[in-house]
Amino acid sequence: MIYSYRIAHTPSAGTAALAGLPAEPSGDDVLQAYCAFRGVLKHIVRSMPRAKARLRAAKPTCDGLYIRLDTHLDKASVHQLVSSFLMHTNEARQGLHLTATPL
């Protein structure tokens, strides 16, 4: 089964200012986060031979990172995998809020 997602930065409205955090990340910061996420996801997918998971595409564009995963895992497991790594990516960079939208 092929699962497609759009990963995009969703600015938090005023949360950064209230918490005393720096302003929203720049476009370069978001692109670096996309690339880091893509790299980690590729590594994890390769380490799951039993799931027969493959990262078919991971293309950064001006409006997000589009990924396509081909796997025998069920939809809930794939969504949990993507959400878990997005959470870790967001925690590693202040002001970043990447979200996944299934396509």
XYZ file of N, CA and C in Angstrom:
309
model
N 0.852 -1.172 0.000
C 0.000 0.000 0.000
C 0.900 1.237 0.000
N 0.531 2.236 -0.748
C 1.302 3.480 -0.796
C 0.558 4.546 -0.011
N 1.273 5.176 0.906
C 0.732 6.252 1.730
C 1.450 7.542 1.355
N 0.696 8.597 1.141
C 1.264 9.891 0.779
C 0.927 10.922 1.845
N 1.909 11.769 2.137
C 1.740 12.822 3.130
C 2.356 14.113 2.625
N 1.792 15.203 3.069
C 2.413 16.514 2.890
C 2.842 16.952 4.281
N 4.136 17.204 4.447
C 4.685 17.679 5.707
C 4.904 19.178 5.532
N 4.335 19.977 6.407
C 4.473 21.428 6.263
C 4.616 22.089 7.624
N 5.246 23.248 7.601
C 5.387 24.050 8.812
C 4.101 24.835 9.012
N 3.514 24.696 10.199
C 2.305 25.432 10.540
C 2.663 26.397 11.658
N 2.808 27.693 11.345
C 3.179 28.650 12.392
C 2.145 28.669 13.514
N 2.642 28.716 14.724
C 1.730 28.793 15.871
C 1.410 30.266 16.126
N 0.159 30.593 16.236
C -0.294 31.980 16.362
C 0.017 32.547 17.748
N 1.091 33.306 17.839
C 1.413 34.016 19.072
C 2.002 33.180 20.175
N 2.063 31.870 20.019
C 2.576 31.016 21.087
C 4.045 31.295 21.358
N 4.831 31.501 20.311
C 6.264 31.749 20.483
C 6.499 33.033 21.273
N 5.764 34.077 20.944
C 5.946 35.359 21.638
C 5.559 35.248 23.108
N 4.478 34.549 23.404
C 4.030 34.395 24.783
C 5.021 33.591 25.612
N 5.653 32.623 25.009
C 6.583 31.761 25.736
C 7.995 32.334 25.760
N 8.197 33.485 25.128
C 9.522 34.082 25.084
C 10.480 33.377 24.146
N 9.927 32.629 23.198
C 10.755 31.917 22.239
C 11.098 32.830 21.071
N 12.140 32.487 20.321
C 12.464 33.294 19.142
C 11.334 33.266 18.117
N 11.395 34.180 17.169
C 10.380 34.264 16.114
C 10.326 32.957 15.329
N 9.321 32.843 14.489
C 9.161 31.642 13.663
C 10.441 31.379 12.867
N 10.754 30.121 12.601
C 11.980 29.795 11.867
C 11.937 30.326 10.444
N 13.121 30.567 9.903
C 13.220 31.051 8.531
C 12.931 29.914 7.562
N 12.784 30.262 6.301
C 12.558 29.255 5.272
C 13.700 28.255 5.197
N 14.939 28.743 5.405
C 16.095 27.844 5.391
C 16.044 26.863 6.552
N 15.620 27.343 7.725
C 15.501 26.459 8.889
C 14.472 25.361 8.624
N 13.366 25.744 8.019
C 12.309 24.761 7.720
C 12.812 23.757 6.689
N 13.517 24.232 5.663
C 14.059 23.329 4.645
C 15.062 22.366 5.269
N 15.911 22.854 6.165
C 16.862 21.977 6.857
C 16.119 20.932 7.681
N 15.034 21.340 8.326
C 14.234 20.391 9.111
C 13.631 19.333 8.192
N 13.111 19.745 7.019
C 12.561 18.789 6.058
C 13.633 17.764 5.668
N 14.822 18.276 5.357
C 15.901 17.385 4.917
C 16.325 16.438 6.036
N 16.389 16.944 7.258
C 16.735 16.094 8.404
C 15.664 15.027 8.605
N 14.404 15.428 8.532
C 13.298 14.480 8.688
C 13.359 13.414 7.600
N 13.591 13.848 6.377
C 13.674 12.923 5.245
C 14.807 11.912 5.462
N 15.960 12.399 5.915
C 17.100 11.519 6.162
C 16.826 10.491 7.241
N 16.226 10.934 8.340
C 15.901 10.015 9.437
C 14.861 8.996 8.986
N 13.855 9.458 8.274
C 12.809 8.553 7.812
C 13.372 7.505 6.856
N 14.271 7.916 5.952
C 14.903 6.957 5.038
C 15.641 5.883 5.826
N 16.397 6.324 6.830
C 17.172 5.388 7.639
C 16.259 4.405 8.367
N 15.200 4.905 8.976
C 14.282 4.050 9.728
C 13.564 3.069 8.806
N 13.110 3.552 7.666
C 12.388 2.698 6.727
C 13.291 1.560 6.240
N 14.557 1.880 6.002
C 15.505 0.834 5.559
C 15.749 -0.201 6.651
N 15.574 0.212 7.896
C 15.830 -0.711 9.004
C 14.616 -1.583 9.338
N 13.576 -1.502 8.527
C 12.351 -2.269 8.770
C 12.106 -3.295 7.655
N 13.022 -4.245 7.460
C 12.839 -5.173 6.333
C 11.574 -6.020 6.434
N 11.140 -6.339 7.642
C 9.930 -7.160 7.784
C 8.679 -6.410 7.341
N 8.679 -5.115 7.520
C 7.522 -4.312 7.103
C 7.549 -4.049 5.607
N 8.658 -4.407 4.989
C 8.840 -4.163 3.554
C 8.486 -2.728 3.218
N 8.995 -1.820 4.049
C 8.709 -0.400 3.868
C 9.764 0.230 2.966
N 9.303 1.098 2.087
C 10.199 1.855 1.204
C 9.724 3.293 1.164
N 10.697 4.189 1.189
C 10.382 5.597 0.987
C 10.471 5.817 -0.513
N 9.315 5.902 -1.166
C 9.267 6.018 -2.624
C 9.653 7.405 -3.111
N 9.296 8.418 -2.330
C 9.615 9.792 -2.725
C 9.626 10.665 -1.482
N 10.488 11.651 -1.488
C 10.534 12.652 -0.423
C 11.061 13.923 -1.069
N 10.133 14.752 -1.507
C 10.491 15.918 -2.315
C 10.123 17.212 -1.610
N 11.143 18.024 -1.211
C 10.818 19.325 -0.620
C 10.398 20.317 -1.708
N 9.333 21.057 -1.456
C 8.874 22.103 -2.369
C 8.637 23.367 -1.554
N 8.186 24.420 -2.201
C 7.957 25.685 -1.501
C 6.800 25.595 -0.505
N 5.921 24.624 -0.665
C 4.785 24.523 0.257
C 4.807 23.259 1.112
N 5.951 22.621 1.226
C 6.058 21.469 2.104
C 6.943 20.372 1.551
N 7.001 19.301 2.300
C 7.745 18.114 1.909
C 6.711 17.038 1.601
N 6.763 16.508 0.397
C 5.831 15.458 0.005
C 6.540 14.121 0.115
N 5.950 13.192 0.868
C 6.549 11.871 1.015
C 5.552 10.814 0.570
N 6.104 9.724 0.047
C 5.302 8.560 -0.340
C 5.988 7.334 0.228
N 5.262 6.624 1.071
C 5.769 5.402 1.689
C 5.024 4.208 1.107
N 5.786 3.208 0.720
C 5.199 1.971 0.226
C 5.503 0.903 1.274
N 4.480 0.356 1.898
C 4.688 -0.596 2.980
C 3.486 -1.515 3.157
N 3.734 -2.609 3.855
C 2.666 -3.533 4.209
C 2.055 -3.163 5.559
N 2.607 -2.137 6.226
C 2.056 -1.702 7.510
C 0.661 -1.126 7.298
N -0.158 -1.174 8.347
C -1.492 -0.596 8.245
C -1.408 0.929 8.377
N -2.500 1.588 8.019
C -2.553 3.043 7.985
C -2.233 3.662 9.344
N -2.760 3.118 10.416
C -2.522 3.663 11.758
C -1.042 3.578 12.136
N -0.386 2.471 11.786
C 1.041 2.311 12.095
C 1.888 3.310 11.316
N 1.560 3.515 10.047
C 2.304 4.474 9.225
C 2.121 5.883 9.777
N 0.883 6.229 10.129
C 0.627 7.562 10.662
C 1.377 7.755 11.987
N 1.420 6.727 12.825
C 2.138 6.805 14.093
C 3.639 6.988 13.862
N 4.190 6.285 12.883
C 5.600 6.406 12.536
C 5.923 7.833 12.109
N 5.145 8.363 11.188
C 5.379 9.724 10.689
C 5.200 10.738 11.817
N 4.144 10.611 12.599
C 3.881 11.556 13.694
C 4.983 11.535 14.747
N 5.472 10.356 15.061
C 6.525 10.221 16.062
C 7.791 10.949 15.625
N 8.189 10.768 14.380
C 9.404 11.429 13.915
C 9.215 12.925 13.731
N 8.017 13.351 13.387
C 7.756 14.791 13.313
C 7.867 15.419 14.698
N 7.373 14.742 15.718
C 7.442 15.257 17.075
C 8.901 15.440 17.497
N 9.747 14.460 17.196
C 11.160 14.562 17.548
C 11.856 15.675 16.761
N 11.495 15.827 15.496
C 12.066 16.899 14.680
C 11.660 18.260 15.235
N 10.394 18.410 15.614
C 9.912 19.674 16.174
C 10.598 19.993 17.500
N 10.798 18.987 18.342
C 11.439 19.209 19.632
C 12.893 19.638 19.482
N 13.532 19.195 18.404
C 14.938 19.512 18.191
C 15.156 20.950 17.723
N 14.119 21.606 17.243
C 14.254 22.973 16.710
C 13.165 23.866 17.291
N 13.573 24.848 18.063
C 12.608 25.773 18.670
C 11.842 26.537 17.602
N 10.556 26.672 17.832
C 9.707 27.434 16.920
C 9.201 26.643 15.736
N 9.687 25.411 15.566
C 9.279 24.606 14.425
C 8.030 23.813 14.785
N 7.090 23.775 13.869
C 5.873 22.987 14.088
C 5.493 22.333 12.764
N 6.139 21.191 12.483
C 5.827 20.454 11.276
C 4.623 19.555 11.546
N 3.716 19.525 10.607
C 2.542 18.668 10.719
C 2.415 17.818 9.454
N 1.786 16.675 9.592
C 1.588 15.760 8.450
C 0.122 15.745 8.065
N -0.123 15.889 6.784
C -1.477 15.805 6.252
C -1.520 14.637 5.263
N -2.297 13.597 5.565
C -2.411 12.487 4.615
C -3.045 12.973 3.305
N -2.549 12.489 2.208
C -3.096 12.871 0.895
C -3.880 11.720 0.305
